[in-house]
Structure formats: C-alpha cells, structure tokens
Short mmCIF file of C-alpha atoms and ligand atoms in Angstrom, two decimals:
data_model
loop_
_atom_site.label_atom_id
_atom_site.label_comp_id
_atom_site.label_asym_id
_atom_site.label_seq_id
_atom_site.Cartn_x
_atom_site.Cartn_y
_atom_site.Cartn_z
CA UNK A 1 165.29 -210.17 -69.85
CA UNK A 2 165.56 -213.74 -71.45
CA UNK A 3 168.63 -214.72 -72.28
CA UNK A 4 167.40 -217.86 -74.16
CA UNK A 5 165.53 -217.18 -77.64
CA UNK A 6 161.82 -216.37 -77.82
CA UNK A 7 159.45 -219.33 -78.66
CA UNK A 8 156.95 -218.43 -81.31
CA UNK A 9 154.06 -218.71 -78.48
CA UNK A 10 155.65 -215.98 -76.28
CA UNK A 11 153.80 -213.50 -78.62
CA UNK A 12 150.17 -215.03 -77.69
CA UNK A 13 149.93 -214.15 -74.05
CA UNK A 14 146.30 -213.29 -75.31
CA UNK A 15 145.79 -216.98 -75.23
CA UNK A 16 146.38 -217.73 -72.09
CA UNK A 17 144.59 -214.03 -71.00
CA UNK A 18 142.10 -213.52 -73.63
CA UNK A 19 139.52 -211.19 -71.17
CA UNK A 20 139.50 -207.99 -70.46
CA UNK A 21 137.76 -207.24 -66.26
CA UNK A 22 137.98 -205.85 -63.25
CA UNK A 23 136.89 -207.84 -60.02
CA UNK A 24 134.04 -206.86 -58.87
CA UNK A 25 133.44 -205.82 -55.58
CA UNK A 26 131.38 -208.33 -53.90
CA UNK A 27 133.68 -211.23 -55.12
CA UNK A 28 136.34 -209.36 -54.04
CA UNK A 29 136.14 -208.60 -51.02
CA UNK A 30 133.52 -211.33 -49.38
CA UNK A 31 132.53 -211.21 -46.24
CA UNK A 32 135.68 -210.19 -44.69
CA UNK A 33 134.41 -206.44 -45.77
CA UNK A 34 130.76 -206.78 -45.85
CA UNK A 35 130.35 -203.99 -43.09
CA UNK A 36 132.56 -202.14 -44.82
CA UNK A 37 131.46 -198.06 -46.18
CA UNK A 38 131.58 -198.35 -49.61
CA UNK A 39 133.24 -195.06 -49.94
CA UNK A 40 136.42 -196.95 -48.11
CA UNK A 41 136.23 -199.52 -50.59
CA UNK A 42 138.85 -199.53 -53.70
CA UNK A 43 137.45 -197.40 -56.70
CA UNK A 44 138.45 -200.58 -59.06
CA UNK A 45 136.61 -202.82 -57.20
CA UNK A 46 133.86 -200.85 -58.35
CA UNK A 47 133.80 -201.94 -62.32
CA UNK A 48 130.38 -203.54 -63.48
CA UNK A 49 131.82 -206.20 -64.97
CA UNK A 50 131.16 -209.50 -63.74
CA UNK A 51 133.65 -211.29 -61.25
CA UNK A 52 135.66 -214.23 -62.90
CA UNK A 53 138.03 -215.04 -60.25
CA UNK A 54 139.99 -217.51 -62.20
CA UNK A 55 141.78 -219.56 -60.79
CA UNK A 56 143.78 -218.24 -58.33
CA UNK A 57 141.68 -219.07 -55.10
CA UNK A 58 142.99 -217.42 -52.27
CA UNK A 59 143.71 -219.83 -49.47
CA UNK A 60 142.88 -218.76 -45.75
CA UNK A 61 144.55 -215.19 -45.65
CA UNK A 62 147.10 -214.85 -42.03
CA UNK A 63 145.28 -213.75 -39.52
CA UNK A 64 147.31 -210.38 -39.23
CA UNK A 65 146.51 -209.90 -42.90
CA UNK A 66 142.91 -210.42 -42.48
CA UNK A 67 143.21 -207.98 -38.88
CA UNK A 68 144.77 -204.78 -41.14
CA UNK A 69 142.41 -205.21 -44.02
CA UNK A 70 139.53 -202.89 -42.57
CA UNK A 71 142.01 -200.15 -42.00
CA UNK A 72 143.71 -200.23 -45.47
CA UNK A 73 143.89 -196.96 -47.22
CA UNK A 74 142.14 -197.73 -50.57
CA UNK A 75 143.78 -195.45 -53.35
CA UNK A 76 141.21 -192.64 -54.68
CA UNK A 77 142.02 -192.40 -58.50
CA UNK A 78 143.10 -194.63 -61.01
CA UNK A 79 146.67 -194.37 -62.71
CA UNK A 80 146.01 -191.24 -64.82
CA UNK A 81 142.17 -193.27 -66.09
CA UNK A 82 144.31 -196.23 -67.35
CA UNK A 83 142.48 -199.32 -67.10
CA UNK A 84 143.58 -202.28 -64.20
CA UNK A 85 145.18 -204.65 -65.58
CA UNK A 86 143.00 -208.05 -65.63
CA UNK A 87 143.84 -210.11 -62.44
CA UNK A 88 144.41 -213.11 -64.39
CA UNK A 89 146.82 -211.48 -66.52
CA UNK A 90 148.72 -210.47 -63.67
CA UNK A 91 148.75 -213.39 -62.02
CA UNK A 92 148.98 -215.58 -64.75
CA UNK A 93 151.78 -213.92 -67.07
CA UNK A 94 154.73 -213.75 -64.42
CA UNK A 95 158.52 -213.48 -64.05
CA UNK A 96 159.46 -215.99 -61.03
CA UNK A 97 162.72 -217.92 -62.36
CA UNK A 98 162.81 -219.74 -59.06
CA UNK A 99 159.60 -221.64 -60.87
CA UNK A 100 160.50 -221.57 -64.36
CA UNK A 101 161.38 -219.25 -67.23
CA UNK A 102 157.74 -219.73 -69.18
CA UNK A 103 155.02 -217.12 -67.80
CA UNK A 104 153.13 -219.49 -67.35
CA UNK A 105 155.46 -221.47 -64.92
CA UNK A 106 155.06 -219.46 -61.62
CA UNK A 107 151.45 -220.00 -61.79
CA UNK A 108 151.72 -223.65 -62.18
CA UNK A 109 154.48 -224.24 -59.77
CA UNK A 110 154.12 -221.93 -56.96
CA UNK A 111 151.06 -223.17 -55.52
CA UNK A 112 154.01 -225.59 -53.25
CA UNK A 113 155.43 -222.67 -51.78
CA UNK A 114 154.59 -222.41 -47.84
CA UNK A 115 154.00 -218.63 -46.84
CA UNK A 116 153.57 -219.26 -43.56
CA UNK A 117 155.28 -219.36 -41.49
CA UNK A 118 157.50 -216.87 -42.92
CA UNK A 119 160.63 -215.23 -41.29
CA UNK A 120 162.36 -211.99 -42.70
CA UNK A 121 165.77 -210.92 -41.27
CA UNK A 122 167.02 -207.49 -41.28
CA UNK A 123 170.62 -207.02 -40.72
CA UNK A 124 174.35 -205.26 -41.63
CA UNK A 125 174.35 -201.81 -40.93
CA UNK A 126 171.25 -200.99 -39.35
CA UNK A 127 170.94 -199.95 -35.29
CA UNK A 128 168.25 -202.64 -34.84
CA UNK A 129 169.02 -206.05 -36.80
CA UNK A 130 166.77 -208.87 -36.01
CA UNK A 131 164.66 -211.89 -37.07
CA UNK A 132 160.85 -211.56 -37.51
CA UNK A 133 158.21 -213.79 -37.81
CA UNK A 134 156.57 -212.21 -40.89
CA UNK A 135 153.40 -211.01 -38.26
CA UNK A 136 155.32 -209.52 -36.10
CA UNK A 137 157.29 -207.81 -39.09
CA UNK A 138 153.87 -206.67 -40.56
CA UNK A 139 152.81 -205.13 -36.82
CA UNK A 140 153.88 -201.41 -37.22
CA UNK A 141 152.12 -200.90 -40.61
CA UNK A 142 148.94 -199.93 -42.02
CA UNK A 143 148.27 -201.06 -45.41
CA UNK A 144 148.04 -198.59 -47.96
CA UNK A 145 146.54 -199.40 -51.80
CA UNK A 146 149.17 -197.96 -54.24
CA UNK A 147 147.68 -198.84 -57.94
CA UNK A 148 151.01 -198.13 -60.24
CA UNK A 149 152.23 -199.23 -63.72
CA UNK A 150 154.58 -202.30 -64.09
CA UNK A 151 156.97 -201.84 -66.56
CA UNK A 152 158.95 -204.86 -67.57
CA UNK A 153 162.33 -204.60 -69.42
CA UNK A 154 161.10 -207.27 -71.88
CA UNK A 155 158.67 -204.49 -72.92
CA UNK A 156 155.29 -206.07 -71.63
CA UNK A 157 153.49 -203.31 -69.31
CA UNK A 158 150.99 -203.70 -66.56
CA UNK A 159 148.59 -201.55 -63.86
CA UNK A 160 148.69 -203.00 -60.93
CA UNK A 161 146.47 -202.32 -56.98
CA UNK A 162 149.46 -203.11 -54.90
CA UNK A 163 148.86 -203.34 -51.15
CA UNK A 164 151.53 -202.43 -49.53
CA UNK A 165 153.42 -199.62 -46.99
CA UNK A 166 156.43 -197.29 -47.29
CA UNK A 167 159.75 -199.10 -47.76
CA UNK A 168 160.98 -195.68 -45.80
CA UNK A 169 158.75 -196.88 -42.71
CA UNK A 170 160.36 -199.98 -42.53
CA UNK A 171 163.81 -197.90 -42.47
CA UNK A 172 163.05 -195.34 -39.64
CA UNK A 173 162.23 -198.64 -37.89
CA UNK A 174 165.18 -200.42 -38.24
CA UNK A 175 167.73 -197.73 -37.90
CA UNK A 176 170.06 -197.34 -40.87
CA UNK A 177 174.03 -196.40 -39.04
CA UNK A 178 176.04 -193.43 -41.21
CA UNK A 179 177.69 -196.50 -43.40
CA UNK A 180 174.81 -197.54 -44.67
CA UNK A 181 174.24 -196.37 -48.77
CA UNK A 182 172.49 -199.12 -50.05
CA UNK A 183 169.47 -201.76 -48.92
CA UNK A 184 169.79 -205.27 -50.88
CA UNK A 185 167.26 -207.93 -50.64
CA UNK A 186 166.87 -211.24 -51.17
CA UNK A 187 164.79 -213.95 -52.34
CA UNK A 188 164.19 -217.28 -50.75
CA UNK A 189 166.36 -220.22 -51.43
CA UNK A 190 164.61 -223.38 -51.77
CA UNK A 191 165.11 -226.12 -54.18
CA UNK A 192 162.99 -228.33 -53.10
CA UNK A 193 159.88 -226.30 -53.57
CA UNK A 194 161.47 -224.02 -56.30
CA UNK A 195 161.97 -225.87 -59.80
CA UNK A 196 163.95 -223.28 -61.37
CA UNK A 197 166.64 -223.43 -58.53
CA UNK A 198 166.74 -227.39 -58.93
CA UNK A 199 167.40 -227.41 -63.22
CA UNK A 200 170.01 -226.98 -65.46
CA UNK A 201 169.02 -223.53 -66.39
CA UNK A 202 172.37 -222.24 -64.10
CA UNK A 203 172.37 -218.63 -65.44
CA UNK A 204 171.24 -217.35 -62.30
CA UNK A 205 172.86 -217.62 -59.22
CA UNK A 206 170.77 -217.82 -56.28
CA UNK A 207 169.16 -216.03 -54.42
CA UNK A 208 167.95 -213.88 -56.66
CA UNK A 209 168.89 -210.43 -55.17
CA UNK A 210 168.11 -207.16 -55.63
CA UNK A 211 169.54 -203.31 -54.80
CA UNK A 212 168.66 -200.07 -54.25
CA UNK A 213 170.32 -196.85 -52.96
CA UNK A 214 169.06 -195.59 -50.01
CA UNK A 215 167.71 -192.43 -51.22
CA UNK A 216 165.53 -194.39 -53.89
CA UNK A 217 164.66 -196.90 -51.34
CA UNK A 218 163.19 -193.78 -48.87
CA UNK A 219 161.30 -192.59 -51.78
CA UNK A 220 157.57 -192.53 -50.87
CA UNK A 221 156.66 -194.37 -54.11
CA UNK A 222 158.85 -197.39 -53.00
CA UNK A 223 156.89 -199.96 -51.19
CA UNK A 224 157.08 -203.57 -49.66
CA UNK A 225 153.84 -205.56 -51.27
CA UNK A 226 151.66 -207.84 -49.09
CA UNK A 227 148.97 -208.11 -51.38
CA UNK A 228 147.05 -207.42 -54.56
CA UNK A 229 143.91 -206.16 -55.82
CA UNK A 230 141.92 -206.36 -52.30
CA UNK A 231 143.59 -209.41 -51.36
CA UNK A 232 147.32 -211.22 -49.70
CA UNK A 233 149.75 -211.35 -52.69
CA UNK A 234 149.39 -214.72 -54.75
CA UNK A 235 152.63 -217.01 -54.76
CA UNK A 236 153.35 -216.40 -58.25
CA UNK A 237 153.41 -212.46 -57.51
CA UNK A 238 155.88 -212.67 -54.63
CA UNK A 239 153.84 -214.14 -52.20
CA UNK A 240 154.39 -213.09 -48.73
CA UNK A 241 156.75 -209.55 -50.06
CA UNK A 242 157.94 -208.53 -52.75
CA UNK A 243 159.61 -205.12 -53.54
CA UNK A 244 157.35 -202.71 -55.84
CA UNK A 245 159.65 -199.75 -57.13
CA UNK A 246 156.78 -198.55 -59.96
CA UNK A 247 159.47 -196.01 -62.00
CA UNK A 248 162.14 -198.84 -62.64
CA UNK A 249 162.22 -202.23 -65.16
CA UNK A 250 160.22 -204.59 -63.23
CA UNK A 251 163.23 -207.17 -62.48
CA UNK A 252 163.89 -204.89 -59.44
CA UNK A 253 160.56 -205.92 -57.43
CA UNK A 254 162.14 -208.72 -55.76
CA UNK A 255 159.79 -211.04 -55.02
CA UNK A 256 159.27 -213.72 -51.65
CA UNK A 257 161.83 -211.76 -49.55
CA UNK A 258 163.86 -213.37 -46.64
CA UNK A 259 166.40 -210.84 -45.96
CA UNK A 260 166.74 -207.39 -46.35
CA UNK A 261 170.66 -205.79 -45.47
CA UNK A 262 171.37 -202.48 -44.99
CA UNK A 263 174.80 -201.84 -46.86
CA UNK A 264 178.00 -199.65 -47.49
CA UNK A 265 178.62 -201.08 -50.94
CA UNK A 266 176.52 -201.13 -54.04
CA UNK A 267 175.26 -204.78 -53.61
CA UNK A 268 175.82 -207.63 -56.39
CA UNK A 269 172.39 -207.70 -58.49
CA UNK A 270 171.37 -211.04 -60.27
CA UNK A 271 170.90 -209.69 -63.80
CA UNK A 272 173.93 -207.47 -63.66
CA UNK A 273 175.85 -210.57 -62.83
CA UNK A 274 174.26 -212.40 -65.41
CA UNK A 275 174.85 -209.28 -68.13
CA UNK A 276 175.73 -206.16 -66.68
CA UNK A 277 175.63 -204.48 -70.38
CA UNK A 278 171.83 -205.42 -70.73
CA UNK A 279 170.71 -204.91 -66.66
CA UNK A 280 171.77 -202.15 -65.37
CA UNK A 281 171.69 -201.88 -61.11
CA UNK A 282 169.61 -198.30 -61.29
CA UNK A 283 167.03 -200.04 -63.71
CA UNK A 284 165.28 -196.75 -64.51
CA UNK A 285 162.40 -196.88 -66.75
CA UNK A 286 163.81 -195.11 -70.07
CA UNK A 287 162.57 -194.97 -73.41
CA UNK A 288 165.43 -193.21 -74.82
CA UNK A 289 168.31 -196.33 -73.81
CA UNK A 290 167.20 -199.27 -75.59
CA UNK A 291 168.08 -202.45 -74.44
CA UNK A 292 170.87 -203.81 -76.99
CA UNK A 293 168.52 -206.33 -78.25
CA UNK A 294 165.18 -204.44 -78.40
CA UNK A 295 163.65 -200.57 -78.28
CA UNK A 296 162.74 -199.57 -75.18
CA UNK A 297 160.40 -196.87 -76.60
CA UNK A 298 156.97 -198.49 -76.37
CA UNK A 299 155.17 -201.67 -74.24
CA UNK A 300 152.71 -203.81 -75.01
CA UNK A 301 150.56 -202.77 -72.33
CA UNK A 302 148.49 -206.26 -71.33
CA UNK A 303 146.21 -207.80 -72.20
CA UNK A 304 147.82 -207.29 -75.64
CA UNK A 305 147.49 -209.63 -78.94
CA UNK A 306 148.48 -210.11 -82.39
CA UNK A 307 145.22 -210.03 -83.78
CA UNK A 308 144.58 -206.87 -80.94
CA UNK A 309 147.70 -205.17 -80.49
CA UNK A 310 147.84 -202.68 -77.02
CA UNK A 311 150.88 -200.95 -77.97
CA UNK A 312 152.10 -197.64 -76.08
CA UNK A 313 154.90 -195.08 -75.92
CA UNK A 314 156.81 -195.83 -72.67
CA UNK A 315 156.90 -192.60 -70.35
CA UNK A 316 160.23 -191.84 -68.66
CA UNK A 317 160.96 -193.27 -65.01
CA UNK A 318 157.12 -195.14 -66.09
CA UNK A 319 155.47 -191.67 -65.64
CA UNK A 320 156.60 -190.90 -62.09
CA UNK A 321 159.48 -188.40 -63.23
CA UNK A 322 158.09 -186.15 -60.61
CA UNK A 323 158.33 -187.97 -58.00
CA UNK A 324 161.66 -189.25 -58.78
CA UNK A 325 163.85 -187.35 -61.37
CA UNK A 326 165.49 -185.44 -59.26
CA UNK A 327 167.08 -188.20 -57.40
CA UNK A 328 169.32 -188.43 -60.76
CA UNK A 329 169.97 -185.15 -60.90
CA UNK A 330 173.94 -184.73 -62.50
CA UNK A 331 174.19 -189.04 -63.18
CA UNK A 332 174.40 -190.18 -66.96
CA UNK A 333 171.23 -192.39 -67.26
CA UNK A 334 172.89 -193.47 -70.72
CA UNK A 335 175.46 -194.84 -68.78
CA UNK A 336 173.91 -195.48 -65.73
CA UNK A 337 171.24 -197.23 -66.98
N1 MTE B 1 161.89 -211.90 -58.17
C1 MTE B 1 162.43 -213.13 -58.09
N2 MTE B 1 162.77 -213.61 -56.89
N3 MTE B 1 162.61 -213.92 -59.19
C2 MTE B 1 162.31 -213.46 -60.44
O1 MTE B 1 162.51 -214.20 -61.42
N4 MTE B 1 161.44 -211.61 -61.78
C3 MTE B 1 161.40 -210.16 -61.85
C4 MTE B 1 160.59 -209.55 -60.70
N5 MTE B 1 160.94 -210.17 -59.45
C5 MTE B 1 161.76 -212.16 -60.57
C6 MTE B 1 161.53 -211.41 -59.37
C7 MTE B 1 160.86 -209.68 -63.12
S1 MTE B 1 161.88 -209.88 -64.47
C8 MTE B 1 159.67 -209.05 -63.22
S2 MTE B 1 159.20 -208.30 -64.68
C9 MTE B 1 158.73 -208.99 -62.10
O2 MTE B 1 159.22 -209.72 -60.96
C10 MTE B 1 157.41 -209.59 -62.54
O3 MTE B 1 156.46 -209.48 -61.54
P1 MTE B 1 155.03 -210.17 -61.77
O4 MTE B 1 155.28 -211.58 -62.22
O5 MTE B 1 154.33 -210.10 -60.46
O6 MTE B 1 154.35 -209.36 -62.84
#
C-alpha cells in the first residue's frame, strides 16, 4: 500500500501494541447490557483476561446505537478458534490517509472528527435516492456481530467483531434500476478536520472512494460496520460506516462513508488511480499474485514482533472461498487482481 519507503520503526508495531487480550465482558459492555442473558452476550467478550480498555474511551454512543444494542445478534463461534485481535491493536495500528500515513496517525488525529450528526446520501441508479440523517439510515436494521479476518495488502492481518448488517439489505431498500452493475462509495471530504487531506502528501485524490460489483456487494458476507467489539465504531476505524468486505485486501473497507451510488460503470477507485498495476479494483485476497513489491503468500497476523514473529500462510479470498469463489467463476484473478 505505501507508496513512500518504509521507516525502520514500521517493523515494531509490537511497540506501540505489546499485549496480547480480549475485553472482558463487564468492561465491555457496562451497564448498557447489565440485564442482558449472558448466553446473548458475544463469546469473545467472554475471555478471562483482564479488561485494559486503553485508550480509546468511547464517548456517549447515538441514541439509536445504544436503542439496537440489546437486539444485536452476537456471533456464536470464533473465526475457525483464531484468537481476536487485541482492541488496541486494532484501533491503534490503522490505515486512515485522511489523518496521516503513520498507523499511528488516525488514532491521534481522529478524535476531531464529528460523527454526529452524520448524513449519508444514496443516489444514481437506484428507484429510491435520498438523503439520511445517519439514524434514520440505521432504522431498518438489526445489528448483527460478524467476527472476520482483515487482511491488509501491506501483509499485516487482523480478526476483527464487526457490528454491522447486510450491505444486500441496504440494496433491496434502496432499489437498484436494470443499469445499475456497480455500488461506489465514498469517504468524507474535510480538510479542516482531516490532516491528510490538508498536506502535501497529494498522491491521493479525494475522496477516497471505493467499488464493488453488485453481485459482490449482495454477497451475505459484505457488510456496512457501525461498530466494533460490543461497541459504535471508533473514529480511527471508520467511525460512523465503513465498508467490511472480509475476502478482499483491506483498502476496500471504505471507511466514514457519505455517499453510496448505485452505478452502470466500473467506478474510479483511489489506489487504482494512484497505481493500477499494484491495486487492483476486485482486490481479492490471493496468495498466489504477489504484489510487485512484496509476496503475498503469508501475513503477519497482529500483534506480531521481531523479537515474536506471528507469521501465517495467507488463505485464498482470506478463507471465505466458499462463500465467494464462485462469484469469479471464468475471470483471470492473475489479471484481474
Ligand atoms: N478508508 C479511507 N477513507 N481512507 C483510508 O486511508 N485505508 C484502507 C481502509 N479504508 C483507508 C480506508 C486500508 S489500506 C485498510 S488496510 C483499512 O482501511 C484499515 O482498516 P483499519 O484501520 O480499521 O484496520
């Protein structure tokens, strides 16, 4: 993913992460979900390990947030036994270029951003366009807990609780016409609250935007995030939604989305624009097309050290081929990578 030249101290995420935990459930989930069954609580939140919540302190969660909580579907199993990934990994070890190209930047500069209010638009080819308060967006969905890998294309991996619902819900809502072949989101714009889109590093041209085909983007493992590991998504993580499409390279998840097009043409992706012969638009997980400055065959799966390596083979499409595979049935994933 970066185009600039690794520092020395991009290797030592471990430094900023060094812990290996799981939340535990009573910090978790507070008193929000004290009544709460515990069989309808999330199977993570049930580690042993003490709470650290570092420092990511929710603020007050939207009311409509706090309202669905109750009903969310908690996912039953863990990814295949794989551990969580450490919340302060994931929230401190980010991609958000609107706040800086360090991975430590979105966590120190997206505390400014203001989630709410928060409007979405949905428009081109869809039967019912229109402008949403991000509550009134939310109202026809019931969270569901999806806990999937997160595989980056710069080779750093992560497990994830998402919160979330069916990017195909949100279509059957809004109507797709017969032209529309592809969905394309994008990002907020706001330089005044978003470093990255006020400095000299011009490689990217905002928004950041992202694509999918339409039959990807009704695939049941595609969702629209609202939050994370029991809680509304931080700011660094996409904070209020973010895309989270599990079997491709993690620059697809668009995060803090503002509008979301339905569209007859394959839509203009920021990292293909920026270099369309390392970024592919389909993005599919593969460990058999390297990137043409690195191997795509295994992931540091985080948190992951010099001194404690956590290195694994990378599954094809992330390890939901069955789920997914066959909507690539007869395409060239060498050359449409
Ligand atoms: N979305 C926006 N708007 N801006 C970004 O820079 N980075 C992408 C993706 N979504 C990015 C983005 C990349 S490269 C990755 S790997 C994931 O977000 C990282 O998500 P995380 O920081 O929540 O782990």
């Amino acid at each position: 993913m970066l185009i600039k030249l690794p520092k020395a101290s991009d290797s030592k995420e471990s430094d900023i992460t060094p812990e290996s935990f799981y939340l535990s459930r009573r910090s978790l989930l507070g008193s929000s979900l004290a009544g709460l069954a515990v069989s309808a609580l999330p199977c993570w939140a049930k580690a042993e390990e003490a709470a650290r919540y570092a420092d990511v302190e929710p603020g007050k969660p939207p009311a409509w947030f706090t309202e669905k909580l109750p009903q969310t579907q908690w996912q039953a199993v863990n990814v295949k036994g794989e551990a969580i990934t450490p919340f302060k990994d994931a929230t401190h070890y980010n991609n958000f270029y609107e706040f800086g190209t360090d991975k430590s930047d979105p966590a120190q500069n997206a505390g400014a951003l203001k989630t709410q209010p928060w409007t979405v638009v949905i428009d081109g080819e869809v039967g019912k366009p229109g402008r949403y308060a991000l509550e009134d967006f939310m109202k026809p969905y019931q969270l569901e807990e999806r806990i999937y890998r997160l595989r980056c294309v710069e080779a750093w991996s992560m497990v994830i609780p998402w919160m979330g619902f069916p990017l195909s819900a949100l279509l059957k809502q809004v109507e797709p016409t017969s032209k529309a072949k592809y969905i394309r989101f994008e990002t907020l714009q706001d330089p005044k609250v978003m470093p990255g889109q006020r400095s000299g590093f011009a490689l990217i041209d905002w928004p950041y935007v992202e694509g999918l085909r339409l039959d990807e983007a009704m695939n049941p493992l595609a969702i629209l995030a609202v939050g994370m590991y029991g809680r509304e998504l931080p700011n660094q993580n996409g904070a209020p939604l973010r895309l989270v499409v599990p079997w491709k390279y993690g620059f697809k998840s668009v995060k803090s989305i503002v509008r979301i097009s339905l569209v007859e043409d394959q839509p203009k992706t920021t990292w293909q624009s920026i270099a369309a012969d390392e970024y592919g638009f389909y993005a599919n997980v593969n460990p058999q097309v390297d990137h043409p400055r690195w191997t795509q065959a295994r992931e540091r799966r985080l948190p992951s050290s010099l001194f404690s390596p956590n290195v694994r083979e990378t599954q094809m499409f992330n390890g939901y081929g069955d789920e997914v595979a066959s909507l690539y049935s007869g395409l060239d994933l060498r050359k449409n990578y």
